[in-house]
Short mmCIF file of C-alpha atoms in Angstrom, two decimals:
data_model
loop_
_atom_site.label_atom_id
_atom_site.label_comp_id
_atom_site.label_asym_id
_atom_site.label_seq_id
_atom_site.Cartn_x
_atom_site.Cartn_y
_atom_site.Cartn_z
CA MET A 1 -0.21 -0.07 0.18
CA ARG A 2 2.68 2.33 0.56
CA LEU A 3 4.27 1.37 -2.45
CA VAL A 4 1.50 2.49 -4.42
CA LEU A 5 0.63 5.58 -2.30
CA VAL A 6 4.32 6.59 -3.38
CA VAL A 7 3.80 5.99 -6.68
CA ALA A 8 0.81 7.85 -7.01
CA GLY A 9 2.49 10.85 -5.45
CA LEU A 10 5.32 10.83 -7.48
CA CYS A 11 2.85 10.79 -10.54
CA VAL A 12 0.74 13.67 -9.20
CA GLY A 13 3.95 15.55 -8.96
CA VAL A 14 4.97 15.03 -12.16
CA PHE A 15 1.42 15.86 -13.23
CA LEU A 16 1.13 19.23 -11.21
CA GLY A 17 4.92 20.30 -12.23
CA ILE A 18 4.45 19.42 -16.07
CA ALA A 19 0.68 21.25 -15.79
CA LEU A 20 2.41 24.59 -13.90
CA LEU A 21 4.92 24.60 -17.01
CA LEU A 22 1.77 24.72 -19.79
CA VAL A 23 0.19 27.59 -17.56
CA ASN A 24 2.89 29.21 -16.29
CA PRO A 25 1.90 32.62 -15.26
CA MET A 26 5.48 34.24 -15.50
CA LEU A 27 4.39 34.37 -19.28
CA LEU A 28 2.60 36.96 -18.89
CA LEU A 29 5.41 39.11 -17.92
CA GLN A 30 7.75 38.61 -20.99
CA PRO A 31 8.70 41.34 -23.15
CA ALA A 32 6.46 41.85 -26.64
CA PRO A 33 8.54 41.09 -29.65
CA ILE A 34 10.85 44.07 -31.01
CA SER A 35 8.62 46.59 -32.53
CA LEU A 36 10.22 47.41 -35.89
CA SER A 37 9.86 50.81 -37.52
CA GLY A 38 11.28 52.33 -40.92
CA ALA A 39 11.88 49.95 -43.83
CA VAL A 40 11.35 47.07 -42.53
CA HIS A 41 13.50 44.40 -44.39
CA THR A 42 12.88 40.29 -44.66
CA LEU A 43 16.18 38.15 -44.71
CA ALA A 44 14.90 33.90 -45.01
CA TRP A 45 16.96 31.14 -44.43
CA GLU A 46 16.28 27.14 -43.69
CA ALA A 47 18.17 26.44 -40.52
CA GLY A 48 19.30 23.05 -39.47
CA GLU A 49 22.22 22.20 -41.96
CA GLY A 50 25.53 23.91 -42.03
CA PHE A 51 26.19 24.57 -38.16
CA ARG A 52 28.46 23.58 -35.54
CA GLY A 53 27.46 23.36 -31.78
CA PHE A 54 24.35 22.16 -30.27
CA GLU A 55 21.41 21.71 -31.71
CA LEU A 56 18.49 23.81 -31.93
CA THR A 57 15.64 21.96 -29.99
CA PRO A 58 14.72 21.89 -26.65
CA ARG A 59 17.21 19.29 -25.17
CA GLY A 60 20.10 21.18 -27.22
CA LEU A 61 18.23 24.56 -25.55
CA LEU A 62 19.19 22.71 -22.19
CA GLY A 63 21.95 21.46 -22.53
CA ALA A 64 21.38 17.76 -23.24
CA GLY A 65 22.18 17.19 -27.00
CA ASP A 66 20.65 14.85 -29.62
CA ARG A 67 22.36 11.32 -28.84
CA ARG A 68 20.10 10.33 -32.46
CA GLN A 69 22.17 12.83 -34.31
CA PRO A 70 25.68 12.94 -35.65
CA PRO A 71 27.61 14.75 -32.69
CA ARG A 72 28.36 18.16 -33.84
CA GLN A 73 28.71 20.37 -30.29
CA PHE A 74 32.07 21.61 -29.62
CA ALA A 75 33.94 19.75 -27.63
CA GLU A 76 35.88 22.47 -25.68
CA PRO A 77 34.18 23.29 -22.51
CA GLY A 78 34.50 27.20 -22.98
CA ILE A 79 32.47 27.08 -26.10
CA ARG A 80 30.01 23.62 -25.42
CA TYR A 81 27.19 25.42 -25.17
CA ALA A 82 27.55 27.53 -28.13
CA ARG A 83 26.67 27.32 -31.78
CA ALA A 84 28.14 28.94 -35.22
CA GLU A 85 26.18 29.39 -38.33
CA VAL A 86 26.94 30.40 -41.99
CA VAL A 87 23.80 30.86 -44.16
CA ARG A 88 22.75 32.53 -47.46
CA LEU A 89 19.83 34.70 -46.51
CA ALA A 90 17.23 35.47 -49.14
CA ALA A 91 16.21 39.01 -49.13
CA ASP A 92 13.30 40.96 -49.98
CA GLU A 93 13.17 43.49 -53.51
CA GLU A 94 15.01 46.23 -52.10
CA LEU A 95 17.96 44.11 -50.68
CA PRO A 96 20.19 41.56 -52.68
CA PRO A 97 20.76 38.12 -50.72
CA ALA A 98 23.37 38.14 -48.20
CA LEU A 99 25.85 35.96 -46.25
CA GLY A 100 25.11 35.60 -42.59
CA VAL A 101 27.18 34.19 -39.93
CA ARG A 102 25.44 33.58 -37.00
CA LEU A 103 26.64 33.01 -33.36
CA SER A 104 24.65 31.69 -30.48
CA ALA A 105 25.10 30.49 -27.30
CA ILE A 106 22.78 28.94 -24.79
CA SER A 107 21.31 32.01 -22.24
CA ASP A 108 22.42 32.07 -19.06
CA HIS A 109 19.08 33.73 -18.15
CA ASP A 110 16.98 30.48 -18.94
CA SER A 111 14.62 29.67 -16.84
CA LEU A 112 11.94 27.08 -17.06
CA LEU A 113 9.93 28.41 -13.75
CA GLN A 114 10.39 31.81 -15.65
CA ALA A 115 8.89 30.54 -19.12
CA ARG A 116 12.63 31.46 -20.44
CA LEU A 117 14.21 28.89 -22.92
CA GLY A 118 16.64 30.62 -25.57
CA VAL A 119 19.80 32.32 -26.44
CA VAL A 120 21.97 35.13 -27.35
CA THR A 121 22.97 35.96 -30.59
CA GLN A 122 25.31 37.78 -32.46
CA TRP A 123 25.04 38.30 -36.66
CA ASN A 124 27.41 39.85 -39.10
CA LEU A 125 25.90 40.14 -42.37
CA VAL A 126 27.72 41.36 -45.72
CA TRP A 127 26.82 42.33 -48.82
CA PRO A 128 29.44 42.38 -50.93
CA GLN A 129 30.59 46.25 -52.34
CA ARG A 130 28.06 47.82 -50.40
CA GLY A 131 28.93 46.98 -46.31
CA THR A 132 27.96 44.97 -43.91
CA VAL A 133 26.16 44.87 -40.17
CA LEU A 134 26.44 43.53 -36.98
CA LEU A 135 23.04 42.77 -35.09
CA ALA A 136 23.22 41.10 -31.10
CA GLY A 137 20.22 40.39 -29.19
CA SER A 138 18.47 37.45 -27.60
CA GLU A 139 15.43 35.06 -29.04
CA ASN A 140 12.97 33.70 -26.31
CA PHE A 141 11.23 30.04 -27.61
CA TRP A 142 8.98 29.25 -24.87
CA ARG A 143 5.99 30.01 -26.87
CA PRO A 144 6.78 27.07 -29.18
CA LEU A 145 8.21 24.68 -26.16
CA ARG A 146 4.98 25.07 -24.63
CA ASP A 147 2.83 24.59 -27.71
CA GLY A 148 4.89 21.69 -28.74
CA LEU A 149 4.50 20.23 -25.13
CA TRP A 150 0.36 20.86 -25.17
CA SER A 151 0.32 18.81 -28.16
CA ALA A 152 2.10 15.97 -26.91
CA VAL A 153 0.06 15.73 -24.04
CA ARG A 154 -2.45 15.15 -26.15
CA GLY A 155 -1.09 12.15 -27.74
CA ARG A 156 -0.07 14.08 -30.81
CA GLY A 157 3.91 14.53 -30.43
CA PHE A 158 5.74 17.24 -30.04
CA ARG A 159 4.44 19.58 -32.57
CA PRO A 160 4.13 23.71 -31.88
CA GLY A 161 0.86 24.45 -33.39
CA ALA A 162 1.55 28.03 -34.85
CA VAL A 163 2.22 28.43 -38.42
CA ARG A 164 4.80 31.47 -36.89
CA TYR A 165 6.19 32.59 -33.93
CA ILE A 166 7.58 36.00 -33.54
CA LEU A 167 10.52 35.33 -30.92
CA PRO A 168 10.56 37.74 -28.00
CA PRO A 169 13.88 38.71 -26.12
CA PHE A 170 14.56 38.03 -22.79
CA PRO A 171 13.28 40.65 -19.73
CA ALA A 172 16.95 40.93 -18.98
CA PRO A 173 20.48 42.96 -20.38
CA GLY A 174 21.27 41.64 -23.82
CA GLY A 175 17.88 42.06 -25.72
CA ASN A 176 17.53 42.85 -29.28
CA ALA A 177 19.19 46.46 -28.58
CA PHE A 178 22.24 46.56 -30.79
CA GLY A 179 23.28 47.26 -34.51
CA ALA A 180 26.45 49.03 -36.33
CA GLY A 181 27.10 48.90 -39.83
CA THR A 182 29.69 50.10 -42.11
CA GLY A 183 29.59 51.18 -45.77
CA GLU A 184 25.90 52.14 -46.86
CA PHE A 185 24.56 51.24 -43.65
CA ALA A 186 27.42 53.11 -41.89
CA THR A 187 24.26 55.75 -40.27
CA ALA A 188 21.82 53.77 -40.05
CA ARG A 189 19.84 53.33 -37.25
CA MET A 190 18.49 49.62 -36.67
CA ALA A 191 16.68 47.13 -34.98
CA PHE A 192 16.11 43.52 -35.38
CA ARG A 193 13.61 40.40 -34.35
CA GLU A 194 14.03 36.69 -35.69
CA GLU A 195 11.04 34.64 -36.89
CA LEU A 196 10.24 31.12 -36.57
CA SER A 197 8.04 28.88 -39.17
CA PRO A 198 7.86 24.73 -37.89
CA LEU A 199 8.48 22.55 -40.69
CA GLU A 200 6.53 18.96 -40.62
CA ASP A 201 9.61 17.04 -41.02
CA ARG A 202 11.31 18.50 -38.11
CA ALA A 203 8.88 19.33 -35.53
CA GLY A 204 10.60 18.23 -32.55
CA ALA A 205 13.36 21.01 -33.64
CA PHE A 206 13.38 24.84 -33.80
CA SER A 207 15.42 25.19 -36.84
CA GLY A 208 12.77 25.11 -39.73
CA GLN A 209 11.99 28.25 -41.35
CA ARG A 210 13.70 31.40 -40.23
CA ARG A 211 13.26 34.68 -41.23
CA LEU A 212 15.25 37.65 -39.71
CA GLN A 213 13.58 41.22 -40.03
CA LEU A 214 15.64 43.93 -40.12
CA ALA A 215 14.90 47.65 -39.92
CA LEU A 216 17.03 49.99 -41.48
CA ASP A 217 16.14 53.80 -40.73
#
């Protein structure tokens, strides 16, 4: 009888813990996505290939990695929780495609109890013979994580349900507040935010169709 009570207590505790994460009231205190003004350009890429470092999945963001995938994490302890990507960014009609180098690291401000799970990011965008743009900020993946957990609880697998997630910054120093440029972009004021559109064949990852929305004024 005692064993049954212990098992029942553990099950209730796990259930309450999951419920607390799914309806986490701390989400109400999260900042809104960065608002953009001026000329807003959309630069798109598909994340998931051509990178080294942690996998952009819930396990990867929690520092656990993914044993089913070939090892891509950096072995050195100082950069174990870092990720480096080199991507070709397809731009809109007003800007040509750009070369993007994206460096990110699992945030020190991550906390499941405070509805925070994400990365701090630095972008270096290069337009040959036109100039470069350097951006620094952060992205919180809590909403797609929560929606994926709701889907899993209903027996549908981990599948974030929204077509598009506009990722907000962390409510801490290091938000998407820094941008500088050279060449044609040397005097521009700028802000940016990132978006995620989950892919059906990679529903368990946060590395689907990605967009960088860049405002230049």
